[in-house]
């Protein structure tokens, strides 16, 4: 359907239609009683009744508009007849001057001879119809008398010689305007077709625009297209004869609503041609203002259609002068536009295909694969420090569930738009999946980076308010600083994700930096956890023993079993690397039983060889103590090898007793009931040790080796001496761990501590290395 705005202009001449002129003149006359005089004139070609060529009609209209004032109204009211309404025409002399200017312009530029008839208003009530009748009468008399210009008066009779029948003077109606492509310059069109011929070496579209500008003698041409998957429009190709002194990037895009309304002008048009920019003001004032900013004086535009929809246009602009676009020029542009539009649609399809491969359909952000590939390039030779950031919205599923998926999509599009404006330079971002995004950011200092991240969090939180939503959101981010040598983007993204997932329990916007040292430790733990069960099956865990010594007699009175992990490759893993891990994942209970069984095996071998067994202490994890049947498991293993419980000492750390005293006291009593020797390891590391001694049924306490890792002060010596004395009073043996020097040994002898363990008497080693220490 043709729009109302398009009906207001004549299709051939771009002057007003008679219907539009009638409305505007009547509205003006209602308000013009005291404004003074105006004039309404009809100008018709004096061509002896023959039809004027369309080119001549267009040229006459163009010259009329260029000659008259901007305030004057020009309309086409007949096949070769124009109406001119002169505003503020104070006298007949003013009217004659204006009409003579028109006559001079036409005779100078064309071979047309026009006849004119008009009427001047007198300030009384008048209408368009009354003025038009008088102007027709004057035009009829001018033709009869072969004059250029005749007048009639609004009051009483017309000028001498005027007949009443002249009031009914007939003007030939305007025929339907049909654009004729046969008038096109086929030679130029063939050159353009050869230039864009498929299979030829690809030529930039900008160069095609340059050729069009050269042909028309214009300084600018560009192509406006609807963004793929979006509503707005943008200039995708352009050529300028001279770069502007001031760039206006706002002219590169047009909001969707403005562009969609403007594209309606192309309905039933092959070409939209404006000889003067004021013609465009009539069609669309907003677009006209944008063209004025481009310094456009006249233009032609050809629509681009995709699947039946208008998705943009090709524009050629003359920035130097107003000009009359001839039928040949406009029809040539129509065919050239078709050729270029086909090429543009092909490129558009290629871009759309690439977008499907590289971009997220909803947000138009890069997808994860494109982010990884582009990120790898940007990691090389980066001028600034870089960081990888991953982010997601907390409880985003709740937004989708409670406010609809459309609302959730609006939030995601808003985040993408925010990130597009937030990133710049060598930075980039992508939507990974769902509500998760990834960014590659540049920074100079960590403090500066943190400031930007704080800003980003606040701006993400504002998105619901900008979208006029009645809920709030919080954003969680993980950050991995890129270090020299980092080239694999996927690993860096994984690291940032680890830092982000560590914040999963937070319910406010926050970010966390990835700790590489912690990750190396975590990776090591993952490897050990992966191999631990197979290691037990392959007997990679070996039991080392450290002797316990009776100081006065200088003899071995027993051993402590200590586990080590010797991998099949020969690498030895110290216990402080795997014991904490096994306590976290629960494998420590299996390892306790593994060591206990090998100790029982050793004691059985001593008995089988006729030797008196030494008591051996085995560490029992506090995790094991929570198992209700762990003592039954120990008894079953000991019974399997025929080992009496008095040879087996169960060591429990002091911290186990402190964490849950009531429960552990009950376990301790059960241990004693089964006949096992019970010792408290690492005594002195807690804060309630002395108060526990009165209740704990332990046989032995082991003073923590930390006491002897430094030179003892007099106060510390007093404390240790009194602890040993108190234990002996409670019939509890005391073993001091970590004894390494003669000074330590002398001190223990002085305070009455008879049992010791440490490097002075032997490092943990396979039992075979202690043959000389053990009595026959």
XYZ file of C-alpha atoms in Angstrom:
776
model
C 0.000 0.000 0.000
C 1.326 3.429 -0.973
C 1.933 5.660 2.050
C 0.127 8.992 2.566
C 3.441 10.801 2.451
C 4.204 9.466 -1.001
C 0.799 10.617 -2.324
C 1.744 14.222 -1.559
C 4.398 14.403 -4.282
C 4.014 13.899 -7.995
C 5.963 10.810 -9.044
C 7.485 12.350 -12.178
C 8.421 15.854 -11.005
C 8.683 15.607 -7.204
C 6.453 18.672 -6.935
C 3.290 18.664 -4.821
C 0.220 16.896 -6.119
C -2.915 18.982 -6.672
C -4.663 17.213 -3.771
C -1.849 18.130 -1.422
C -1.753 21.700 -2.731
C -5.480 22.108 -2.207
C -5.246 21.014 1.440
C -2.271 23.238 2.221
C -3.645 26.341 0.441
C -7.068 26.065 2.094
C -5.448 25.694 5.518
C -3.264 28.697 4.799
C -6.159 30.875 3.571
C -8.107 30.249 6.785
C -5.304 31.851 8.765
C -4.249 34.556 6.254
C -7.031 37.193 6.485
C -4.769 39.925 7.752
C -1.489 38.807 6.233
C -1.753 40.775 2.998
C -1.882 39.503 -0.555
C -0.865 36.207 -2.136
C -1.074 34.913 -5.664
C -2.188 31.682 -7.308
C -0.931 31.074 -10.864
C -1.214 28.360 -13.463
C 1.634 27.814 -15.961
C 1.048 25.601 -18.959
C 3.247 24.803 -21.906
C 2.221 26.656 -25.047
C 2.960 23.714 -27.309
C 0.016 23.738 -29.616
C -1.716 20.865 -27.854
C 1.069 18.336 -28.351
C 2.198 16.308 -25.384
C 5.459 17.401 -23.768
C 8.122 14.742 -23.278
C 8.412 13.591 -19.689
C 11.994 14.870 -19.575
C 10.786 18.375 -20.450
C 8.082 18.256 -17.786
C 10.672 17.181 -15.195
C 13.045 19.916 -16.294
C 10.337 22.592 -16.139
C 9.384 21.481 -12.611
C 13.013 21.541 -11.487
C 13.582 25.051 -12.859
C 10.391 26.305 -11.259
C 11.514 25.044 -7.840
C 15.003 26.443 -8.250
C 13.779 29.881 -9.387
C 10.987 30.503 -6.887
C 11.460 31.117 -3.205
C 11.525 28.272 -0.682
C 8.276 29.566 0.769
C 6.450 29.379 -2.588
C 4.417 26.284 -3.392
C 4.736 24.419 -6.699
C 2.318 21.635 -7.684
C 1.705 19.652 -10.845
C -2.004 19.910 -11.646
C -2.038 18.727 -15.255
C -0.082 16.740 -17.786
C 2.089 19.776 -18.565
C 0.548 22.341 -16.247
C 1.854 23.631 -12.909
C 0.247 25.568 -10.108
C 2.331 28.204 -8.311
C 1.179 29.777 -5.054
C 3.183 32.876 -4.228
C 3.132 33.613 -0.516
C 3.386 37.259 0.488
C 2.802 38.627 -3.020
C 1.966 42.230 -2.080
C 1.160 43.620 -5.541
C 0.697 42.888 -9.178
C 4.258 44.137 -9.734
C 5.605 41.480 -7.334
C 3.655 38.792 -9.192
C 4.867 39.953 -12.584
C 8.463 39.998 -11.314
C 8.228 36.448 -10.035
C 6.594 35.113 -13.206
C 9.124 36.895 -15.409
C 11.945 35.259 -13.421
C 10.368 31.901 -14.149
C 9.978 32.732 -17.827
C 13.611 33.823 -18.106
C 14.872 30.688 -16.426
C 12.824 28.414 -18.663
C 13.797 30.183 -21.873
C 17.463 30.232 -20.886
C 17.677 26.533 -19.974
C 15.074 25.003 -22.311
C 13.160 25.642 -25.506
C 9.868 25.647 -23.634
C 7.403 28.533 -23.917
C 4.948 28.767 -21.044
C 1.660 30.644 -20.706
C 0.570 31.846 -17.280
C -2.633 33.030 -15.715
C -3.181 34.058 -12.134
C -5.186 35.812 -9.493
C -4.153 37.894 -6.496
C -5.963 37.502 -3.188
C -7.526 40.604 -1.595
C -7.653 39.471 2.052
C -11.353 38.580 2.022
C -12.713 35.047 2.499
C -11.428 32.937 -0.354
C -10.902 29.242 -1.063
C -8.647 27.159 -3.238
C -11.526 26.440 -5.637
C -12.429 30.140 -6.052
C -8.814 31.078 -6.719
C -8.292 28.140 -9.104
C -11.350 29.122 -11.203
C -10.069 32.689 -11.581
C -6.557 31.433 -12.439
C -8.012 29.099 -15.085
C -9.910 31.990 -16.603
C -6.753 34.098 -16.731
C -4.788 31.224 -18.287
C -7.495 30.716 -20.945
C -7.386 34.400 -21.871
C -3.555 34.387 -22.002
C -3.681 31.510 -24.472
C -6.342 33.231 -26.581
C -4.367 36.454 -26.701
C -1.034 34.626 -26.980
C 0.338 36.480 -23.974
C 2.711 35.118 -21.366
C 0.698 36.364 -18.391
C -2.852 37.502 -17.670
C -4.647 38.360 -14.413
C -8.183 38.256 -13.104
C -9.566 40.159 -10.132
C -11.263 38.545 -7.157
C -14.041 41.167 -7.012
C -16.656 41.879 -9.726
C -15.706 41.370 -13.335
C -12.552 39.947 -14.781
C -10.203 42.015 -16.865
C -11.441 43.339 -20.136
C -12.283 40.652 -22.671
C -12.684 37.818 -20.152
C -15.638 35.547 -20.796
C -17.584 33.718 -18.095
C -16.928 30.479 -19.939
C -13.219 30.927 -19.316
C -13.876 29.943 -15.718
C -14.424 26.364 -16.942
C -11.057 26.122 -18.728
C -10.010 22.454 -18.882
C -6.496 21.206 -17.971
C -5.379 17.872 -19.333
C -5.216 15.305 -16.489
C -1.905 13.756 -15.391
C -1.409 10.292 -16.923
C -0.099 7.353 -14.913
C 3.649 7.559 -14.544
C 5.449 4.425 -15.784
C 9.206 4.232 -15.389
C 10.838 3.067 -18.606
C 14.008 1.036 -18.161
C 14.562 1.150 -21.900
C 16.008 4.637 -21.449
C 19.004 3.280 -19.499
C 22.656 3.551 -20.580
C 23.237 -0.094 -21.437
C 26.918 0.401 -22.220
C 27.652 1.520 -18.656
C 25.442 -1.220 -17.255
C 27.402 -3.849 -19.197
C 30.646 -2.508 -17.740
C 29.231 -2.780 -14.229
C 27.965 -6.301 -14.935
C 31.412 -7.332 -16.195
C 32.956 -5.814 -13.086
C 30.793 -7.918 -10.757
C 30.540 -10.999 -12.986
C 30.623 -14.226 -10.891
C 33.827 -16.199 -11.268
C 35.961 -13.158 -11.909
C 38.593 -12.029 -9.455
C 36.734 -10.527 -6.525
C 36.584 -6.735 -6.685
C 35.759 -4.594 -3.696
C 32.242 -3.174 -3.693
C 33.777 0.157 -2.706
C 35.429 0.310 -6.136
C 32.065 -0.320 -7.772
C 30.668 2.627 -5.807
C 33.608 4.708 -7.006
C 32.755 3.893 -10.631
C 29.140 4.897 -10.086
C 30.238 8.207 -8.565
C 32.550 8.843 -11.502
C 29.728 8.150 -13.967
C 27.316 10.559 -12.265
C 29.914 13.093 -11.255
C 29.066 12.678 -7.549
C 31.274 12.712 -4.492
C 29.716 10.029 -2.315
C 28.043 6.634 -2.555
C 27.253 4.108 0.145
C 25.240 1.002 0.939
C 22.944 0.807 3.965
C 21.921 -2.659 5.190
C 19.914 -4.102 8.033
C 22.178 -5.761 10.555
C 22.059 -9.541 10.410
C 19.726 -10.751 13.128
C 19.126 -7.214 14.365
C 16.685 -4.350 13.921
C 19.049 -1.457 13.281
C 20.681 -0.525 9.975
C 24.320 0.262 9.239
C 26.489 1.457 6.357
C 28.457 -1.584 5.231
C 30.257 -0.140 2.177
C 31.026 3.441 1.194
C 33.175 5.581 -1.057
C 33.970 9.264 -0.580
C 35.760 11.504 -3.018
C 37.030 13.622 -0.136
C 37.283 12.548 3.490
C 35.256 14.886 5.747
C 37.181 17.165 8.102
C 35.011 15.965 10.988
C 33.850 12.337 11.171
C 30.354 11.655 12.496
C 30.083 7.955 13.364
C 26.399 8.413 14.239
C 25.692 8.638 10.502
C 26.966 5.092 10.029
C 23.866 3.611 11.643
C 20.128 4.293 11.527
C 17.744 3.085 14.257
C 15.366 0.390 13.093
C 12.107 2.352 13.478
C 13.412 5.301 11.430
C 14.839 3.103 8.687
C 11.753 0.879 8.424
C 9.510 3.937 8.017
C 11.806 5.425 5.407
C 11.989 2.208 3.382
C 8.224 2.446 2.824
C 9.022 5.240 0.335
C 10.445 2.633 -2.037
C 7.115 0.896 -2.481
C 6.281 0.879 -6.234
C 9.459 2.823 -7.032
C 12.432 1.654 -8.995
C 14.493 4.613 -7.843
C 13.958 7.325 -5.239
C 15.404 10.482 -6.837
C 15.530 13.836 -5.049
C 16.689 16.746 -7.199
C 16.841 19.020 -4.171
C 17.193 18.038 -0.531
C 14.030 19.981 0.305
C 12.103 17.301 -1.606
C 13.413 14.743 0.875
C 12.222 16.960 3.729
C 8.687 16.425 2.457
C 9.131 12.645 2.268
C 10.999 12.129 5.548
C 12.262 15.089 7.612
C 14.460 12.926 9.867
C 16.377 11.328 6.999
C 16.584 14.721 5.313
C 18.328 16.168 8.364
C 20.805 13.273 8.374
C 21.541 13.916 4.690
C 22.108 17.593 5.425
C 24.773 16.552 7.899
C 26.398 14.723 5.004
C 26.273 18.011 3.017
C 24.027 16.285 0.471
C 22.395 18.579 -2.117
C 20.673 15.894 -4.233
C 20.582 12.092 -4.311
C 19.323 8.887 -5.883
C 18.643 5.680 -3.986
C 17.873 2.126 -5.094
C 16.225 -0.352 -2.673
C 17.769 -3.717 -1.757
C 15.300 -6.537 -1.193
C 15.892 -9.857 0.547
C 13.189 -12.533 0.496
C 10.557 -9.917 -0.323
C 11.594 -7.480 2.427
C 13.328 -4.132 2.047
C 16.610 -4.450 3.938
C 18.420 -1.308 2.803
C 19.391 0.778 -0.189
C 22.233 1.947 -2.412
C 22.662 5.724 -2.326
C 24.575 8.059 -4.643
C 24.837 11.620 -3.312
C 25.795 14.871 -5.009
C 27.379 17.089 -2.364
C 28.088 20.020 -4.695
C 24.850 21.037 -6.368
C 21.143 20.508 -6.775
C 20.555 18.675 -10.010
C 17.811 17.320 -12.175
C 18.172 13.572 -12.377
C 17.184 12.649 -15.922
C 15.128 9.611 -16.813
C 18.193 8.024 -18.400
C 20.210 8.599 -15.234
C 17.570 7.204 -12.916
C 16.831 4.175 -15.099
C 20.550 3.470 -15.487
C 20.874 3.628 -11.712
C 17.926 1.263 -11.358
C 19.615 -1.426 -13.442
C 23.042 -0.824 -11.947
C 21.388 -1.068 -8.537
C 20.002 -4.490 -9.443
C 23.455 -5.737 -10.380
C 25.020 -4.382 -7.212
C 22.139 -5.591 -5.046
C 22.689 -9.142 -6.300
C 26.364 -8.883 -5.373
C 25.491 -7.386 -1.979
C 22.999 -10.162 -1.243
C 25.645 -12.742 -2.100
C 28.114 -11.051 0.240
C 25.365 -10.741 2.827
C 24.704 -14.475 2.612
C 28.414 -15.144 3.042
C 28.533 -12.832 6.047
C 25.425 -14.441 7.505
C 26.951 -17.900 7.066
C 30.113 -16.686 8.757
C 28.039 -15.167 11.543
C 26.317 -18.523 12.084
C 29.737 -20.114 12.380
C 31.356 -17.444 14.542
C 28.574 -15.664 16.408
C 25.873 -16.368 18.927
C 22.461 -16.047 17.255
C 20.730 -14.321 20.165
C 23.289 -11.731 21.300
C 25.451 -11.424 18.131
C 28.495 -11.834 20.358
C 31.320 -14.150 19.265
C 30.796 -17.788 20.081
C 33.312 -19.765 22.099
C 35.223 -21.181 19.113
C 35.717 -17.726 17.586
C 36.801 -16.386 20.980
C 39.429 -19.093 21.331
C 40.843 -18.615 17.827
C 40.932 -14.813 18.010
C 42.250 -14.917 21.559
C 45.233 -17.055 20.528
C 46.199 -14.419 17.966
C 45.900 -11.612 20.497
C 47.990 -13.407 23.102
C 50.978 -13.127 20.767
C 52.970 -9.893 20.930
C 50.328 -8.160 23.060
C 51.460 -4.596 23.919
C 49.763 -4.718 27.351
C 49.237 -7.267 30.093
C 46.171 -9.449 29.553
C 43.596 -11.270 31.640
C 40.895 -13.839 30.880
C 37.592 -13.273 32.668
C 34.604 -15.612 32.773
C 31.272 -14.453 34.171
C 27.755 -15.677 34.710
C 24.556 -14.461 36.314
C 23.662 -15.957 39.673
C 20.409 -17.975 39.631
C 19.659 -17.058 36.013
C 17.325 -20.060 35.715
C 15.055 -18.394 38.267
C 14.686 -15.368 35.972
C 13.663 -17.603 33.069
C 11.236 -19.553 35.246
C 9.601 -16.592 37.008
C 9.760 -13.853 34.361
C 9.795 -15.805 31.037
C 12.555 -16.794 28.662
C 11.957 -13.621 26.663
C 12.885 -11.564 29.726
C 15.974 -13.702 30.215
C 16.925 -13.165 26.574
C 16.541 -9.393 27.009
C 19.005 -9.526 29.895
C 21.509 -11.547 27.840
C 21.254 -9.139 24.909
C 21.734 -6.254 27.337
C 24.877 -7.875 28.754
C 26.260 -8.426 25.257
C 25.611 -4.802 24.353
C 27.303 -3.697 27.571
C 30.368 -5.867 26.913
C 30.569 -4.555 23.345
C 30.881 -1.006 24.678
C 33.090 -2.088 27.602
C 35.782 -3.765 25.473
C 38.097 -1.988 23.075
C 41.526 -2.081 21.484
C 42.877 -5.629 21.500
C 40.100 -6.862 23.791
C 37.221 -9.168 22.868
C 34.378 -11.138 24.401
C 32.074 -14.073 23.655
C 28.978 -15.780 24.913
C 30.113 -19.266 25.899
C 26.699 -20.752 26.666
C 23.461 -19.880 28.479
C 24.274 -16.946 30.792
C 28.049 -17.452 30.696
C 30.384 -14.984 28.959
C 34.159 -14.805 28.530
C 36.352 -11.736 28.039
C 39.948 -11.067 27.071
C 40.919 -7.787 28.744
C 44.067 -5.670 28.674
C 45.519 -3.924 31.709
C 48.593 -2.065 32.937
C 48.286 -2.685 36.679
C 46.285 -5.207 38.688
C 44.718 -2.348 40.631
C 43.557 -0.788 37.368
C 42.106 -4.119 36.262
C 40.271 -4.507 39.563
C 38.790 -1.029 39.173
C 37.446 -1.946 35.717
C 35.998 -5.210 37.029
C 34.266 -3.336 39.851
C 32.750 -0.988 37.269
C 31.635 -3.919 35.123
C 29.902 -5.615 38.051
C 27.983 -2.440 38.896
C 26.937 -1.876 35.283
C 25.717 -5.477 34.896
C 23.612 -5.019 38.041
C 21.978 -1.947 36.446
C 20.763 -3.814 33.333
C 17.380 -4.899 34.796
C 16.608 -1.281 35.700
C 17.539 -0.160 32.184
C 15.244 -2.872 30.817
C 12.515 -1.708 33.276
C 12.467 -5.057 35.098
C 11.395 -5.410 38.718
C 14.141 -7.794 39.829
C 17.864 -7.563 40.532
C 20.783 -9.697 39.378
C 24.242 -10.476 40.694
C 27.273 -11.355 38.599
C 30.042 -13.822 39.515
C 33.404 -13.555 37.734
C 36.639 -15.528 37.705
C 39.878 -13.914 36.550
C 43.062 -15.540 35.245
C 46.066 -13.279 34.646
C 47.930 -14.271 31.476
C 51.594 -15.003 32.096
C 54.486 -15.045 29.587
C 54.388 -18.258 27.626
C 50.632 -18.764 27.970
C 49.292 -19.536 24.508
C 46.393 -21.945 25.018
C 43.177 -19.993 25.484
C 41.082 -22.975 26.566
C 43.392 -23.644 29.532
C 43.242 -19.996 30.590
C 39.437 -20.077 30.365
C 39.418 -23.248 32.498
C 41.551 -21.483 35.093
C 39.198 -18.488 35.167
C 36.257 -20.889 35.515
C 37.931 -22.563 38.493
C 38.263 -19.198 40.219
C 34.617 -18.385 39.397
C 33.259 -21.740 40.587
C 35.026 -21.259 43.899
C 32.515 -18.432 44.488
C 29.415 -20.529 43.811
C 28.056 -20.001 47.343
C 28.186 -16.202 47.128
C 24.913 -14.363 46.562
C 26.295 -10.948 45.648
C 28.345 -9.667 42.732
C 31.967 -10.631 43.230
C 35.075 -11.755 41.372
C 38.044 -13.949 42.292
C 41.546 -14.305 40.854
C 42.893 -17.693 39.882
C 45.820 -18.889 42.065
C 48.319 -20.754 39.923
C 50.203 -22.220 42.896
C 46.962 -23.515 44.369
C 46.018 -24.953 40.992
C 49.356 -26.744 40.656
C 48.704 -28.268 44.049
C 45.158 -29.122 43.024
C 46.381 -30.717 39.780
C 48.873 -32.786 41.744
C 46.111 -33.909 44.099
C 43.902 -34.853 41.153
C 46.697 -36.982 39.743
C 47.333 -38.677 43.068
C 43.626 -39.291 43.618
C 43.390 -40.807 40.142
C 46.253 -43.231 40.866
C 45.671 -44.086 44.544
C 43.519 -47.222 44.165
C 45.774 -48.702 41.501
C 48.777 -47.855 43.695
C 47.338 -49.914 46.545
C 46.691 -52.835 44.181
C 50.258 -52.617 42.876
C 51.644 -52.304 46.435
C 53.265 -48.968 45.633
C 52.640 -47.938 49.249
C 55.598 -49.124 51.297
C 55.876 -49.212 55.077
C 58.926 -47.623 56.664
C 59.792 -48.016 60.322
C 61.404 -45.691 62.853
C 62.792 -47.129 66.097
C 61.761 -46.140 69.627
C 64.676 -46.175 72.076
C 65.018 -46.727 75.837
C 67.541 -44.015 76.772
C 69.066 -45.518 79.927
C 69.612 -48.913 78.268
C 70.354 -47.491 74.775
C 68.202 -50.235 73.268
C 65.314 -50.471 70.817
C 61.995 -51.154 72.481
C 59.696 -50.903 69.422
C 58.938 -49.175 66.130
C 56.484 -46.775 64.544
C 55.136 -47.733 61.121
C 55.167 -44.850 58.619
C 53.785 -45.114 55.086
C 55.539 -43.882 51.976
C 54.382 -43.888 48.316
C 56.937 -45.171 45.859
C 55.460 -44.961 42.393
C 56.232 -47.567 39.775
C 58.320 -44.974 37.947
C 60.526 -44.762 41.045
C 59.343 -41.366 42.279
C 58.908 -41.157 46.060
C 55.914 -39.124 47.261
C 56.289 -37.775 50.844
C 53.346 -38.386 53.200
C 52.567 -34.677 53.696
C 51.519 -34.588 50.002
C 49.086 -37.511 50.018
C 47.917 -38.029 53.629
C 45.873 -34.735 53.765
C 44.363 -35.596 50.371
C 43.402 -39.098 51.475
C 41.850 -37.679 54.636
C 39.706 -35.391 52.457
C 38.557 -38.054 50.027
C 38.210 -40.859 52.605
C 40.860 -43.169 51.123
C 42.842 -42.826 54.352
C 40.733 -45.568 55.932
C 41.833 -48.039 53.259
C 45.431 -46.919 53.678
C 45.248 -47.400 57.462
C 44.137 -51.017 56.963
C 46.802 -51.491 54.267
C 49.575 -50.419 56.683
C 48.047 -52.348 59.611
C 48.012 -55.555 57.604
C 51.663 -55.196 56.587
C 52.634 -54.560 60.197
C 50.799 -57.744 61.209
C 52.589 -59.569 58.407
C 55.965 -58.366 59.746
C 55.184 -59.393 63.339
C 54.070 -62.833 62.114
C 57.362 -63.230 60.221
C 59.286 -62.478 63.415
C 57.269 -65.027 65.333
C 57.645 -67.607 62.585
C 61.440 -67.139 62.701
C 61.501 -67.573 66.487
C 62.226 -63.974 67.323
C 60.458 -62.020 70.020
C 58.259 -59.433 68.268
C 58.678 -55.732 68.885
C 55.547 -53.673 69.490
C 54.773 -51.526 66.492
C 52.751 -48.306 66.534
C 50.327 -47.736 63.665
C 48.708 -44.376 62.963
C 44.910 -44.451 62.919
C 43.225 -41.508 61.173
C 40.465 -39.611 62.946
C 38.348 -40.418 59.854
C 38.737 -44.109 60.706
C 37.553 -43.548 64.254
C 34.099 -42.523 63.009
C 33.555 -45.951 61.449
C 31.581 -48.067 63.915
C 33.196 -51.339 62.847
C 36.831 -50.287 62.479
C 37.978 -52.202 65.581
C 36.368 -55.367 64.261
C 38.306 -54.885 61.014
C 41.570 -54.508 62.936
C 40.865 -57.584 65.048
C 40.031 -59.583 61.944
C 43.352 -58.679 60.306
C 45.332 -59.333 63.486
C 43.570 -62.671 63.895
C 44.343 -63.587 60.298
C 48.080 -63.358 61.052
C 47.871 -64.613 64.654
C 49.176 -61.384 66.184
C 48.242 -60.525 69.758
C 46.836 -57.071 70.261
C 49.496 -56.228 72.892
C 52.052 -55.967 70.070
C 49.925 -53.416 68.242
C 49.930 -49.771 69.335
C 47.233 -47.554 67.854
C 48.357 -43.912 67.540
C 45.659 -41.236 67.492
C 46.548 -37.554 67.119
C 45.720 -35.149 69.938
C 43.512 -33.066 67.568
C 41.193 -36.079 67.140
C 40.519 -36.113 70.871
C 39.893 -32.368 70.960
C 37.416 -32.213 68.045
C 34.832 -34.498 69.613
C 36.019 -35.526 73.103
C 32.933 -37.445 74.195
C 32.785 -39.692 71.119
C 36.533 -40.276 70.980
C 36.704 -41.124 74.708
C 34.198 -43.900 74.081
C 36.298 -45.161 71.144
C 39.421 -45.062 73.346
C 37.748 -47.192 76.005
C 36.756 -49.764 73.368
C 40.335 -49.858 72.072
C 41.603 -50.580 75.557
C 38.950 -53.250 76.071
C 40.198 -55.060 72.936
C 43.722 -55.144 74.392
C 45.409 -52.760 71.977
C 48.018 -50.303 73.264
C 46.698 -46.729 72.876
C 48.919 -43.678 72.376
C 48.201 -39.985 71.855
C 50.388 -38.564 69.068
C 51.517 -34.926 68.716
C 50.784 -34.169 72.377
C 51.137 -30.472 73.155
C 49.812 -29.048 69.884
C 46.309 -28.457 71.263
C 44.951 -26.251 74.006
C 43.183 -28.759 76.254
C 45.783 -31.518 76.512
C 46.283 -31.481 80.288
C 42.558 -31.534 81.031
C 42.181 -34.606 78.817
C 44.805 -36.643 80.653
C 42.551 -37.263 83.631
C 39.896 -38.915 81.448
C 41.798 -40.517 78.551
C 42.684 -44.201 78.991
C 45.918 -43.817 77.002
C 49.032 -45.855 77.626
C 51.513 -43.528 75.986
C 51.707 -39.852 75.077
C 54.168 -38.684 72.444
C 55.547 -35.190 72.940
C 55.310 -33.352 69.626
C 58.593 -32.959 67.818
C 57.975 -29.212 67.463
C 59.187 -28.842 71.064
C 62.659 -29.900 69.977
C 62.971 -28.064 66.663
C 64.468 -24.999 68.410
C 66.558 -24.138 71.425
C 64.407 -24.611 74.529
C 63.934 -21.715 76.912
C 63.984 -22.228 80.672
C 60.196 -21.793 80.795
C 59.668 -24.442 78.113
C 61.979 -26.848 79.925
C 59.973 -26.396 83.127
C 56.696 -27.052 81.261
C 58.016 -30.218 79.565
C 59.507 -31.546 82.802
C 56.238 -31.080 84.669
C 54.153 -32.658 81.867
C 56.381 -35.735 81.988
C 56.192 -35.875 85.762
C 52.385 -35.555 85.647
C 52.106 -38.345 83.056
C 54.279 -40.669 85.086
C 52.111 -39.955 88.124
C 49.108 -41.075 86.026
C 51.015 -44.237 84.974
C 51.321 -43.000 81.370
C 54.532 -43.502 79.433
C 56.050 -40.519 77.588
C 57.991 -40.685 74.338
C 59.671 -37.551 73.001
C 59.650 -37.285 69.200
C 62.060 -35.374 66.984
C 65.214 -36.020 69.050
C 68.224 -35.190 66.895
C 71.059 -33.962 69.170
C 73.009 -35.061 72.244
C 71.781 -31.916 73.988
C 68.170 -33.062 73.547
C 69.053 -36.501 74.873
C 70.843 -35.108 77.923
C 67.872 -32.864 78.740
C 65.436 -35.787 78.535
C 67.608 -37.912 80.815
C 67.792 -35.089 83.343
C 63.986 -34.672 83.544
C 63.268 -38.405 83.696
C 61.956 -39.043 80.152
C 63.308 -42.487 79.336
C 61.836 -43.048 75.845
C 62.759 -41.183 72.650
C 62.343 -41.306 68.889
C 64.072 -39.276 66.187
C 66.836 -39.001 63.620
C 69.464 -39.439 66.384
C 68.418 -43.108 66.572
C 67.347 -43.700 63.004
C 65.425 -42.202 60.108
C 62.312 -43.972 58.806
C 63.510 -46.833 56.597
C 62.631 -50.391 55.548
C 62.780 -52.742 58.521
C 65.770 -54.571 57.071
C 68.008 -51.582 57.757
C 67.540 -51.970 61.528
C 68.923 -55.522 61.895
C 71.896 -54.377 63.971
C 69.648 -52.345 66.282
C 67.321 -55.210 67.102
C 68.323 -57.792 69.732
C 68.341 -61.399 68.687
